[in-house]
PDB file of C-alpha atoms in Angstrom:
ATOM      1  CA  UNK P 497      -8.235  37.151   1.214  1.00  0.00           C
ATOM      2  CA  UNK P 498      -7.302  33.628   0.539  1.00  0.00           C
ATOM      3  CA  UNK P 499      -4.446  32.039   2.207  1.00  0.00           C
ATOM      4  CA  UNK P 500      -1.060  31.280   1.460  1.00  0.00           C
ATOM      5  CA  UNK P 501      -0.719  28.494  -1.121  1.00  0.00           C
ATOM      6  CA  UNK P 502       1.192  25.274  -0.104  1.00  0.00           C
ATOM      7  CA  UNK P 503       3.017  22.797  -1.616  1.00  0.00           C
ATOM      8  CA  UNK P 504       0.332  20.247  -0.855  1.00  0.00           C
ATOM      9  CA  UNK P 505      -2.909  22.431  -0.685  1.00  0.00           C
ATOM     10  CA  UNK P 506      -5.067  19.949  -3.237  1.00  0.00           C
ATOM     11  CA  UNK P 507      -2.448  18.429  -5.714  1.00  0.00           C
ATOM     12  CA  UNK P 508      -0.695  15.502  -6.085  1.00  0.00           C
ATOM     13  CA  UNK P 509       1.615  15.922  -2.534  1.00  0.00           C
ATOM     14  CA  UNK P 510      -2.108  16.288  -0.554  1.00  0.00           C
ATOM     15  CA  UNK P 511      -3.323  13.070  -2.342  1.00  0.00           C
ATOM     16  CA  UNK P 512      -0.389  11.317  -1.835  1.00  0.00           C
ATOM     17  CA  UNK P 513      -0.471  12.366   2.193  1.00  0.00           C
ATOM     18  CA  UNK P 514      -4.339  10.885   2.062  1.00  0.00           C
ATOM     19  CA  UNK P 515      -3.191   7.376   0.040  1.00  0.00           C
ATOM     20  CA  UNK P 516      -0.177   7.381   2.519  1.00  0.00           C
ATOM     21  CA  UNK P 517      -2.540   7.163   5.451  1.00  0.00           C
ATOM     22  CA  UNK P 518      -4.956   5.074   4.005  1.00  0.00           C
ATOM     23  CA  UNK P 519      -2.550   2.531   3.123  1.00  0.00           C
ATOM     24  CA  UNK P 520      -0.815   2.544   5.956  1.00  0.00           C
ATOM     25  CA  UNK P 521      -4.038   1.995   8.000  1.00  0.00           C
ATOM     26  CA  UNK P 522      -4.959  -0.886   5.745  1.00  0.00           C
ATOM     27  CA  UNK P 523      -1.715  -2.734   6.544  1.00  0.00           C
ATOM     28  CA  UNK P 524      -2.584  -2.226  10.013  1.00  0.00           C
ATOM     29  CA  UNK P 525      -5.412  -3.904  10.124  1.00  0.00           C
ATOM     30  CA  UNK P 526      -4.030  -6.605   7.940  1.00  0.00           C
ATOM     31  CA  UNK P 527      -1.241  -7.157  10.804  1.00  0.00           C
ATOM     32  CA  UNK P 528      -3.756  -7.236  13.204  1.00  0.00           C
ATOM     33  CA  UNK P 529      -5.833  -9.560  12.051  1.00  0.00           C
ATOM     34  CA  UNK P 530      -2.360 -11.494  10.795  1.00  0.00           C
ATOM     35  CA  UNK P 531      -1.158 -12.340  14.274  1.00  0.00           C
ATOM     36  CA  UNK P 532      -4.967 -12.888  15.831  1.00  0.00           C
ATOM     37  CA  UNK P 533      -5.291 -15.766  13.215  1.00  0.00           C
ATOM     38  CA  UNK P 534      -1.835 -17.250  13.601  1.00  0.00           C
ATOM     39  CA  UNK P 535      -2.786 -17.266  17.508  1.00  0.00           C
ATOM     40  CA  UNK P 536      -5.529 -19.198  16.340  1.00  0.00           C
ATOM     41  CA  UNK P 537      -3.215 -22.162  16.446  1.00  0.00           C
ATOM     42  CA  UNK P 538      -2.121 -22.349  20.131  1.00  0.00           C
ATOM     43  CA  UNK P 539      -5.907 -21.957  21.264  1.00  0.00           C
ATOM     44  CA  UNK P 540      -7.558 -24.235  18.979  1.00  0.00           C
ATOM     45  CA  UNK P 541      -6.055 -25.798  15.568  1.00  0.00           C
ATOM     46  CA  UNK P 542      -9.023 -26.774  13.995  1.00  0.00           C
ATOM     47  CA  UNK P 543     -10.266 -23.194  14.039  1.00  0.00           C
ATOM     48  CA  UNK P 544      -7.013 -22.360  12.735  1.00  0.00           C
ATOM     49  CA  UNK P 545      -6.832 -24.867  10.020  1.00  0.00           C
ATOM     50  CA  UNK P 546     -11.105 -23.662   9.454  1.00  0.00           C
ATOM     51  CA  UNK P 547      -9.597 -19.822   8.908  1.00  0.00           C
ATOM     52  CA  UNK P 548      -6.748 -20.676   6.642  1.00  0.00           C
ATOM     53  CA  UNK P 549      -9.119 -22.904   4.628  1.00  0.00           C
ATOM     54  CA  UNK P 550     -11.544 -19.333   4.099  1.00  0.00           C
ATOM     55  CA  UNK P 551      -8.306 -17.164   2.864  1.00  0.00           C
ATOM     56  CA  UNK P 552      -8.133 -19.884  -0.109  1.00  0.00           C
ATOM     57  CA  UNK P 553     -11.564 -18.408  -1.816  1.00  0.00           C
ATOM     58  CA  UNK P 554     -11.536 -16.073  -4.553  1.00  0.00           C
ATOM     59  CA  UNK P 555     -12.787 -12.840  -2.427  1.00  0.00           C
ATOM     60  CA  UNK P 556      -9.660 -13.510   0.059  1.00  0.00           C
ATOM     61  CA  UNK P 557      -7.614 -13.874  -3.172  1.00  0.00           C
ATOM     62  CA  UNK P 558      -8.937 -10.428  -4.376  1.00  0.00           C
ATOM     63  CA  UNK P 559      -8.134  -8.888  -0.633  1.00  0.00           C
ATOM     64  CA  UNK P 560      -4.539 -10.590  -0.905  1.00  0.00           C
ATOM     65  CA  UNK P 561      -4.001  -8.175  -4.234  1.00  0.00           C
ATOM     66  CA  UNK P 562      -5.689  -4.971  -2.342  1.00  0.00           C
ATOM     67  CA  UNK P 563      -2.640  -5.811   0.292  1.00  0.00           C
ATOM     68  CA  UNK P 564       0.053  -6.087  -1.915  1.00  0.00           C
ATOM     69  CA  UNK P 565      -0.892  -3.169  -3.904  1.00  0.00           C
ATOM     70  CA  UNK P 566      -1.284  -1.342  -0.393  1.00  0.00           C
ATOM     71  CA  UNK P 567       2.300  -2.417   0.638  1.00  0.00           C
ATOM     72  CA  UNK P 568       3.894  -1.711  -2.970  1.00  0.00           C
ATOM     73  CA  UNK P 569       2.497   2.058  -2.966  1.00  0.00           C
ATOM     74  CA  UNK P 570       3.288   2.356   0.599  1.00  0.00           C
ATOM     75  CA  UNK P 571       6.798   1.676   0.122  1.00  0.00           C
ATOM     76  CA  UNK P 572       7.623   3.520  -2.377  1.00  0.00           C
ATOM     77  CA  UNK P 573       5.546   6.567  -1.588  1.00  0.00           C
ATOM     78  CA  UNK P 574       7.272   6.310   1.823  1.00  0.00           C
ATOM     79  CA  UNK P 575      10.678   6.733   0.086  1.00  0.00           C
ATOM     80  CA  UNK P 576       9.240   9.895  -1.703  1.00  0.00           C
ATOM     81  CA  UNK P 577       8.899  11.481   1.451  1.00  0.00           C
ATOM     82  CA  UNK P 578      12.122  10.469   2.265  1.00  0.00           C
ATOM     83  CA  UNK P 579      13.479  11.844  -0.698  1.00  0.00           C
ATOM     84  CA  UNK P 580      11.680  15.049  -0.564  1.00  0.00           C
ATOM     85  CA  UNK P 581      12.227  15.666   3.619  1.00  0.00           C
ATOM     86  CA  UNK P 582      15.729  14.864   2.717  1.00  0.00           C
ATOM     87  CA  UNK P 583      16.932  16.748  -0.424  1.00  0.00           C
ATOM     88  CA  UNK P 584      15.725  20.304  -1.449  1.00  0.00           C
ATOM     89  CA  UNK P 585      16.141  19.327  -5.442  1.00  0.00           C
ATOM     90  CA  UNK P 586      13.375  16.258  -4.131  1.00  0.00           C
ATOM     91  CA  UNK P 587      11.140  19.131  -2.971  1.00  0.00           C
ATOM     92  CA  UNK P 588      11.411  21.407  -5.835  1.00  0.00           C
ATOM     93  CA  UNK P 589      10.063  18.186  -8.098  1.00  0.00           C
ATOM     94  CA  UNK P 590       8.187  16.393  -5.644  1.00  0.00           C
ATOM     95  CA  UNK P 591       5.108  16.518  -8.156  1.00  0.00           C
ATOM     96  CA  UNK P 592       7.564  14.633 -10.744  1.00  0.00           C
ATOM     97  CA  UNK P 593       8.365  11.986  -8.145  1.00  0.00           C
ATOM     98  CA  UNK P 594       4.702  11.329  -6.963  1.00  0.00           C
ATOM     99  CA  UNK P 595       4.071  10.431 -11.202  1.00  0.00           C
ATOM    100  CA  UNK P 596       7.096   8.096 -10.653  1.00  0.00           C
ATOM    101  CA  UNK P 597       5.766   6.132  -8.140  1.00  0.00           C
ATOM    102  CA  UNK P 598       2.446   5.539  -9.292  1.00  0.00           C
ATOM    103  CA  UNK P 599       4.387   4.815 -12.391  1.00  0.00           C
ATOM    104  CA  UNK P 600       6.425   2.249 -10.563  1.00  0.00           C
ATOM    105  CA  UNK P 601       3.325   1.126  -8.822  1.00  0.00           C
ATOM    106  CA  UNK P 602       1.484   0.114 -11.796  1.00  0.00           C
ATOM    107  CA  UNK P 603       4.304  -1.429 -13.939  1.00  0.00           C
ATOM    108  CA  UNK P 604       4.963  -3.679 -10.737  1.00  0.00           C
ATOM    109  CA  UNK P 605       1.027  -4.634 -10.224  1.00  0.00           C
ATOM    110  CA  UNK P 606       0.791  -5.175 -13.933  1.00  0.00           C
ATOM    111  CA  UNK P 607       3.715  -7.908 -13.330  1.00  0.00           C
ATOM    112  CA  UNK P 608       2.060  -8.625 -10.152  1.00  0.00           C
ATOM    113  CA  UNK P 609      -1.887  -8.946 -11.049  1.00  0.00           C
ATOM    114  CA  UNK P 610      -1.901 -11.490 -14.018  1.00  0.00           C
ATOM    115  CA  UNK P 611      -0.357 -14.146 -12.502  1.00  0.00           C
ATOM    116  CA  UNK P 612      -1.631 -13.978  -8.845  1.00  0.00           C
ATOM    117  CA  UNK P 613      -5.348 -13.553 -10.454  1.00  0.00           C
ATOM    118  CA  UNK P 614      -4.485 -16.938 -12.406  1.00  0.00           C
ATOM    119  CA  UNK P 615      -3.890 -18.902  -9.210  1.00  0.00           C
ATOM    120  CA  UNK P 616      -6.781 -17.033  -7.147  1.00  0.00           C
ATOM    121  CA  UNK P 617      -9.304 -18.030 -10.057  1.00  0.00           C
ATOM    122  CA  UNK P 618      -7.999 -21.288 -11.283  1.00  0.00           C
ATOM    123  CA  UNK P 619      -5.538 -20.578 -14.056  1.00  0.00           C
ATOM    124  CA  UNK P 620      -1.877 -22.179 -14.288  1.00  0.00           C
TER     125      UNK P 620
END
């Protein structure tokens, strides 16, 4: 006897709990590593000024558009759950409102993408 379906039990509302995580974990580490290299500055400003001088190469451009793509899903995945903790007509189309945000999501990273990929590789 199998158990008792779920709302999330492998569609889009289980997926969207995973990406919600791994995000979220991502930006963590991104903070983390934020403040350690700003501290950089007090302790020694050469090794500051040698760490900000890396983050201008191509493969530090390419993590900058991981993080912003991380932050844009984040947010508005986080107010789908909102929406969906909050009001019961959320819940009944919760699978509707997960489409919407990774609609949202790629209509603002195809605004997003072009232009930050022309100043990361050389463009305008």
């Amino acid at each position: 006897m199998s158990p008792a379906p779920t709302l999330y039990r492998g569609r889009e509302g289980m997926w969207m709990w995973v990406v919600h995580r791994a995000t979220g974990v991502a930006i963590f580490f991104f903070l983390l590593v934020h403040v350690l290299d700003t501290s950089l500055v007090r302790v020694s400003p050469e090794a500051y000024n040698e760490v900000i001088g890396a983050y201008k190469t191509p493969i530090y451009g390419l993590i900058e558009a991981g993080l912003v793509a991380a932050i844009v899903l984040h947010a508005f995945n986080g107010l789908r759950i909102i929406a969906v903790d909050r009001w019961t007509w959320a819940l009944r189309r919760q699978r509707m409102l997960v489409w919407i945000v990774w609609g949202i999501f790629a209509v603002l990273m195809a605004g997003f993408l072009p232009r930050h990929l022309m100043h990361v590789f050389g463009g305008a």
